[in-house]
Amino acid sequence: MKPAAFDYWRAESIEDALSQLASGEGEAKVLAGGQSLGPMLNMRLATPQRLIDLNDLSELAYIRDQGDTLEVGPLTRHHQLAQSPLLRRRCPLLSRASQTIGHYAIRQRGTLGGSLAHADPAAQLPLVAVTLGAGLELQSARSRRTVPAQEFFVSAMNTSLAPDEIIRSVRFPAATEHEAEAFEIFSRRHGDFAIVAVACTLALRDERVMGIRLGVGGVHATPLNLSAHLQGFVGRQPNMAWISDVAQAVQDLANPAEDSRIPADYRQDLAGSLTRQALASALQRARGDAG
Ligand SMILES: Cc1cc2nc3c(=O)[nH]c(=O)nc-3n(C[C@H](O)[C@H](O)[C@H](O)COP(=O)(O)OP(=O)(O)OC[C@H]3O[C@@H](n4cnc5c(N)ncnc54)[C@H](O)[C@@H]3O)c2cc1C
């Protein structure tokens, strides 16, 4: 199919994009990488009257070290997230997860802001944002506000973005000195969306777990942050029994909703086994045994 007719506007500045969006009165949409919006337009699942192209706004593509946080512009492409030496060092979970998104061509075009705004329940970047407790700065012609990732995702493909707002920047907490990360994904074929994905960070000092953050994607309409439920496992020595206990807890907590394509108990088992793999990888990295 072909898209329904729409007006096309190539924004010359952020202010220009915001004023176009405001005057679109809910019938305008911004275009970033086009990797989700393009198919939605072609299938007429999205029929905006006006498309505001952000791709000339290079001021929206950046990765900045702000001390305790890494500030990332919404037009930053997935491949830039995957390859940035700064992110590898300071926010490696974001970098590692980005390497697993789709195929090479998609990573060249797809953007952080587009992925978060699209809010696919199985997408990597919403999962990382929720697991790390990122903050999203949203801007319109009338206001600017910051929303925690957990509150930004409302339901599948549905966010708290107002029709006249854009994601202006995203702040991810920087990894602490003793923290290591892992991102595990299971999909039907290489490059497909995840059936289930697990993101985690583990802080290890003197062979004791000092902190754990863990999120599961693909089991509910929005990414599940289980970190608060796992705090009872902090302070222990991370041996095989510890890994099994955490994985069992995650499997029990994941409790996926029924789905016509993939049985819930299959996805629940996956949440447990991917957690086991993720914890083992993060532990290896925390001990300095793996890259
Ligand atoms: C074959 C294929 C495989 C894929 N596999 C994966 C995968 O495995 N994992 C995964 O996570 N994704 C996957 N994707 C999707 C890809 O990551 C997209 O890049 C992403 O979902 C949307 O980003 P985009 O920049 O292309 O946004 P667009 O398609 O341009 O826009 C998507 C939505 O976000 C809105 N938007 C864009 N930027 C902003 C902003 N700054 N502020 C507010 N709203 C904004 C748009 O208006 C639109 O509603 C796949 C896509 C394809 C085509």
Coordinates of C-alpha atoms and ligand atoms in Angstrom, one line a residue:
M1 CA 0.0 0.0 0.0
K2 CA 1.0 3.6 -0.3
P3 CA 0.7 6.3 2.4
A4 CA -2.3 8.6 2.5
A5 CA -1.4 12.1 1.3
F6 CA 0.4 14.4 3.7
D7 CA 2.2 17.7 3.8
Y8 CA 6.0 17.4 4.2
W9 CA 8.0 20.0 6.2
R10 CA 11.7 19.9 6.6
A11 CA 12.4 21.6 9.9
E12 CA 15.1 24.2 9.9
S13 CA 15.4 24.5 13.7
I14 CA 14.0 22.9 16.8
E15 CA 11.8 26.0 17.3
D16 CA 10.5 25.6 13.7
A17 CA 9.7 21.9 14.3
L18 CA 7.9 22.7 17.6
S19 CA 5.9 25.5 16.0
Q20 CA 4.9 23.3 13.1
L21 CA 3.9 20.5 15.5
A22 CA 1.8 23.0 17.6
S23 CA 0.0 24.4 14.5
G24 CA -0.7 20.8 13.3
E25 CA -3.3 20.5 16.1
G26 CA -2.7 16.8 16.8
E27 CA -2.6 15.9 13.1
A28 CA 1.2 16.3 12.6
K29 CA 4.0 13.8 13.3
V30 CA 7.7 14.2 13.4
L31 CA 9.9 11.9 11.2
A32 CA 13.2 10.7 12.5
G33 CA 14.8 7.5 11.1
G34 CA 11.5 6.4 9.4
Q35 CA 12.1 2.8 10.3
S36 CA 8.8 2.4 12.1
L37 CA 6.9 5.4 10.8
G38 CA 7.6 4.5 7.2
P39 CA 5.9 1.1 7.4
M40 CA 3.1 2.6 9.6
L41 CA 2.4 5.2 6.9
N42 CA 2.5 2.6 4.1
M43 CA 0.1 0.4 5.9
R44 CA -2.1 3.4 6.8
L45 CA -1.8 2.6 10.5
A46 CA -0.6 6.3 10.7
T47 CA -2.3 9.0 8.6
P48 CA -0.9 12.3 9.7
Q49 CA -1.8 15.4 7.7
R50 CA 1.7 16.8 8.2
L51 CA 5.1 15.2 8.5
I52 CA 7.8 17.3 10.1
D53 CA 11.2 15.9 9.2
L54 CA 13.9 16.3 11.9
N55 CA 16.8 14.9 9.9
D56 CA 18.5 18.3 9.3
L57 CA 18.6 19.1 13.0
S58 CA 22.2 17.9 13.8
E59 CA 21.9 19.7 17.1
L60 CA 19.6 16.8 18.2
A61 CA 22.3 14.1 17.6
Y62 CA 24.9 14.0 20.4
I63 CA 26.2 12.0 23.3
R64 CA 27.5 14.1 26.2
D65 CA 29.2 13.2 29.4
Q66 CA 27.4 15.1 32.2
G67 CA 29.2 13.5 35.1
D68 CA 26.7 11.2 36.8
T69 CA 24.6 11.0 33.7
L70 CA 25.1 10.6 29.9
E71 CA 22.8 13.0 28.0
V72 CA 21.9 11.6 24.5
G73 CA 20.1 13.6 21.8
P74 CA 17.0 12.0 20.3
L75 CA 18.3 12.0 16.7
T76 CA 21.3 9.8 17.7
R77 CA 21.3 6.7 15.5
H78 CA 21.4 3.2 16.9
H79 CA 24.8 2.6 15.3
Q80 CA 26.2 5.7 17.0
L81 CA 24.9 4.4 20.4
A82 CA 26.5 1.0 19.6
Q83 CA 29.8 2.4 18.6
S84 CA 30.4 5.3 20.8
P85 CA 33.6 4.8 22.9
L86 CA 32.1 7.2 25.6
L87 CA 29.0 5.0 26.0
R88 CA 31.0 1.8 26.0
R89 CA 33.0 3.1 28.9
R90 CA 30.3 5.1 30.8
C91 CA 27.0 3.5 29.9
P92 CA 27.8 0.1 28.4
L93 CA 24.3 -1.4 28.8
L94 CA 23.0 1.2 26.3
S95 CA 25.8 0.5 23.9
R96 CA 25.5 -3.3 24.1
A97 CA 21.7 -3.3 23.7
S98 CA 22.0 -1.0 20.6
Q99 CA 24.3 -3.5 18.9
T100 CA 21.4 -6.1 18.9
I101 CA 18.7 -3.9 17.2
G102 CA 17.5 -5.2 13.8
H103 CA 20.0 -5.2 11.0
Y104 CA 22.9 -3.0 9.9
A105 CA 20.8 -0.8 7.6
I106 CA 18.1 -0.3 10.3
R107 CA 20.8 0.7 12.9
Q108 CA 22.2 3.3 10.4
R109 CA 18.8 5.1 10.3
G110 CA 16.8 4.3 13.4
T111 CA 17.1 6.8 16.3
L112 CA 16.9 6.8 20.1
G113 CA 14.0 9.2 20.1
G114 CA 12.1 7.3 17.4
S115 CA 12.5 4.0 19.3
L116 CA 11.3 5.5 22.6
A117 CA 8.4 7.3 21.1
H118 CA 7.3 4.3 19.1
A119 CA 7.3 2.3 22.3
D120 CA 7.3 -1.3 21.0
P121 CA 7.0 -3.6 24.0
A122 CA 9.9 -5.8 22.7
A123 CA 12.2 -3.0 21.7
Q124 CA 15.7 -2.7 23.2
L125 CA 16.0 1.0 23.9
P126 CA 12.7 1.4 26.0
L127 CA 13.9 -1.7 28.0
V128 CA 17.3 -0.1 28.7
A129 CA 15.7 3.3 29.6
V130 CA 13.3 1.7 32.1
T131 CA 16.0 -0.7 33.6
L132 CA 18.4 2.2 34.2
G133 CA 15.8 4.7 35.3
A134 CA 16.5 7.2 32.5
G135 CA 14.9 10.6 32.4
L136 CA 13.2 11.9 29.2
E137 CA 13.1 15.6 28.6
L138 CA 10.0 16.5 26.6
Q139 CA 9.6 19.8 24.9
S140 CA 6.8 21.6 23.1
A141 CA 6.4 25.3 22.0
R142 CA 4.7 25.9 25.4
S143 CA 6.7 23.9 27.9
R144 CA 9.6 21.7 28.8
R145 CA 9.3 18.8 31.4
T146 CA 11.2 15.7 32.5
V147 CA 9.5 12.3 32.8
P148 CA 11.0 9.2 34.2
A149 CA 11.1 6.4 31.6
Q150 CA 8.9 4.2 33.9
E151 CA 6.1 6.8 33.6
F152 CA 6.8 7.6 29.9
F153 CA 5.6 4.2 28.7
V154 CA 1.9 3.9 29.2
S155 CA 0.9 0.8 27.2
A156 CA 2.0 -0.9 24.0
M157 CA 2.9 1.8 21.4
N158 CA 1.5 4.4 23.7
T159 CA 3.5 7.0 25.7
S160 CA 2.8 10.1 27.8
L161 CA 4.0 12.3 24.9
A162 CA 1.5 15.1 24.1
P163 CA 0.7 15.5 20.4
D164 CA 2.7 18.8 20.3
E165 CA 5.8 17.5 22.2
I166 CA 9.1 16.0 21.1
I167 CA 11.6 14.0 23.0
R168 CA 14.3 16.7 23.4
S169 CA 17.0 14.7 25.2
V170 CA 17.4 11.5 27.3
R171 CA 19.6 11.2 30.5
F172 CA 20.9 7.8 31.4
P173 CA 22.7 7.2 34.7
A174 CA 26.4 6.5 34.2
A175 CA 27.7 3.1 35.3
T176 CA 29.4 3.0 38.7
E177 CA 33.0 1.9 39.1
H178 CA 32.3 -1.7 40.1
E179 CA 29.3 -2.2 37.8
A180 CA 29.1 -4.6 34.8
E181 CA 26.3 -5.1 32.3
A182 CA 24.6 -7.8 30.1
F183 CA 21.9 -7.7 27.5
E184 CA 20.4 -11.0 26.4
I185 CA 17.8 -11.4 23.7
F186 CA 15.9 -14.3 22.2
S187 CA 14.3 -13.8 18.8
R188 CA 13.1 -16.2 16.1
R189 CA 15.7 -15.1 13.5
H190 CA 18.7 -12.8 13.7
G191 CA 17.6 -9.2 13.5
D192 CA 13.9 -9.9 14.4
F193 CA 12.3 -8.1 17.3
A194 CA 12.9 -10.0 20.6
I195 CA 10.4 -12.5 21.9
V196 CA 11.9 -11.8 25.3
A197 CA 14.9 -9.7 26.3
V198 CA 16.7 -9.2 29.6
A199 CA 18.8 -6.2 30.5
C200 CA 20.9 -6.1 33.7
T201 CA 23.7 -4.4 35.6
L202 CA 25.5 -5.9 38.5
A203 CA 27.8 -4.1 40.9
L204 CA 30.4 -6.4 42.5
R205 CA 33.0 -5.6 45.1
D206 CA 35.2 -8.2 46.9
E207 CA 33.0 -11.0 45.5
R208 CA 29.9 -9.5 47.0
V209 CA 26.9 -8.2 45.0
M210 CA 26.6 -4.5 45.9
G211 CA 23.7 -3.7 43.5
I212 CA 21.5 -5.2 40.8
R213 CA 19.3 -3.7 38.2
L214 CA 17.3 -5.9 36.0
G215 CA 14.5 -5.4 33.4
V216 CA 12.6 -7.7 31.1
G217 CA 11.2 -6.8 27.7
G218 CA 8.6 -8.6 25.6
V219 CA 6.5 -10.1 28.5
H220 CA 4.2 -7.1 29.1
A221 CA 2.9 -4.1 27.2
T222 CA 5.7 -2.0 28.7
P223 CA 9.2 -3.0 29.9
L224 CA 9.2 -4.5 33.3
N225 CA 11.7 -3.2 35.9
L226 CA 12.2 -5.8 38.5
S227 CA 15.1 -4.2 40.3
A228 CA 13.2 -3.3 43.4
H229 CA 12.0 -6.9 43.8
L230 CA 15.6 -8.2 43.7
Q231 CA 17.1 -6.2 46.5
G232 CA 17.0 -9.2 48.8
F233 CA 19.7 -10.8 46.6
V234 CA 22.1 -7.9 47.2
G235 CA 25.0 -8.4 49.7
R236 CA 25.4 -12.1 48.8
Q237 CA 28.2 -14.0 47.2
P238 CA 27.3 -14.6 43.5
N239 CA 27.7 -18.3 43.0
M240 CA 25.7 -20.7 40.8
A241 CA 23.0 -21.1 43.5
W242 CA 22.6 -17.3 43.7
I243 CA 22.2 -17.1 39.9
S244 CA 19.6 -19.8 39.9
D245 CA 17.6 -18.2 42.8
V246 CA 17.6 -14.7 41.0
A247 CA 16.6 -16.3 37.7
Q248 CA 13.7 -18.2 39.4
A249 CA 12.5 -15.0 41.1
V250 CA 12.6 -13.2 37.7
Q251 CA 10.7 -16.1 36.0
D252 CA 8.0 -16.0 38.7
L253 CA 7.7 -12.2 38.6
A254 CA 7.7 -11.9 34.8
N255 CA 4.2 -13.5 34.7
P256 CA 3.6 -12.7 30.9
A257 CA 0.2 -11.9 29.6
E258 CA -1.4 -14.4 27.2
D259 CA -0.6 -13.8 23.6
S260 CA -2.1 -15.5 20.5
R261 CA 1.4 -16.0 18.9
I262 CA 3.6 -17.2 21.7
P263 CA 2.5 -19.1 24.8
A264 CA 2.8 -17.2 28.0
D265 CA 4.6 -20.1 29.8
Y266 CA 7.2 -20.2 27.0
R267 CA 8.0 -16.5 27.4
Q268 CA 8.1 -17.0 31.2
D269 CA 10.7 -19.8 30.8
L270 CA 12.6 -17.6 28.5
A271 CA 12.7 -14.8 31.1
G272 CA 14.3 -17.2 33.6
S273 CA 16.9 -18.7 31.2
L274 CA 17.9 -15.3 29.7
T275 CA 18.3 -14.0 33.2
R276 CA 20.6 -16.9 34.0
Q277 CA 22.7 -16.1 31.0
A278 CA 22.7 -12.3 31.6
L279 CA 23.8 -12.7 35.3
A280 CA 26.6 -15.1 34.3
S281 CA 27.8 -12.7 31.6
A282 CA 27.6 -9.6 33.8
L283 CA 29.5 -11.5 36.6
Q284 CA 32.2 -12.5 34.2
R285 CA 32.6 -8.9 33.1
A286 CA 32.5 -7.6 36.6
R287 CA 35.3 -10.0 37.5
G288 CA 37.2 -8.7 34.4
D289 CA 37.1 -12.2 32.7
A290 CA 35.3 -11.0 29.5
G291 CA 35.1 -8.0 27.2
Ligands
LIG1 C1 12.9 -4.7 9.6 C2 13.0 -3.9 10.9 C3 13.5 -4.6 12.0 C4 13.6 -3.9 13.2 N1 14.0 -4.5 14.3 C5 14.1 -3.9 15.5 C6 14.6 -4.5 16.6 O1 15.0 -5.6 16.6 N2 14.5 -3.8 17.8 C7 14.0 -2.5 17.9 O2 14.0 -1.9 18.9 N3 13.6 -1.9 16.8 C8 13.6 -2.5 15.6 N4 13.1 -1.9 14.5 C9 12.6 -0.5 14.6 C10 13.8 0.5 14.6 O3 14.5 0.5 15.8 C11 13.2 2.0 14.5 O4 14.3 2.7 14.3 C12 12.6 2.6 15.7 O5 11.5 1.8 16.2 C13 12.0 3.9 15.4 O6 13.0 4.8 15.3 P1 13.1 5.8 14.0 O7 14.1 6.8 14.3 O8 13.1 5.1 12.8 O9 11.6 6.6 14.2 P2 10.5 6.9 13.1 O10 10.1 5.7 12.4 O11 10.9 8.1 12.3 O12 9.4 7.4 14.1 C14 8.7 6.5 15.0 C15 7.7 7.2 15.9 O13 8.5 8.1 16.8 C16 8.1 9.4 16.6 N5 9.3 10.2 16.9 C17 10.5 10.1 16.3 N6 11.4 10.9 16.8 C18 10.7 11.6 17.8 C19 11.1 12.6 18.8 N7 12.4 13.0 18.9 N8 10.2 13.0 19.7 C20 8.9 12.5 19.6 N9 8.5 11.6 18.7 C21 9.4 11.1 17.9 C22 7.5 9.5 15.2 O14 6.6 10.6 15.1 C23 6.8 8.2 15.1 O15 5.6 8.2 15.7 C24 13.1 -2.5 13.3 C25 12.6 -1.9 12.1 C26 12.6 -2.6 10.9 C27 12.1 -1.9 9.7

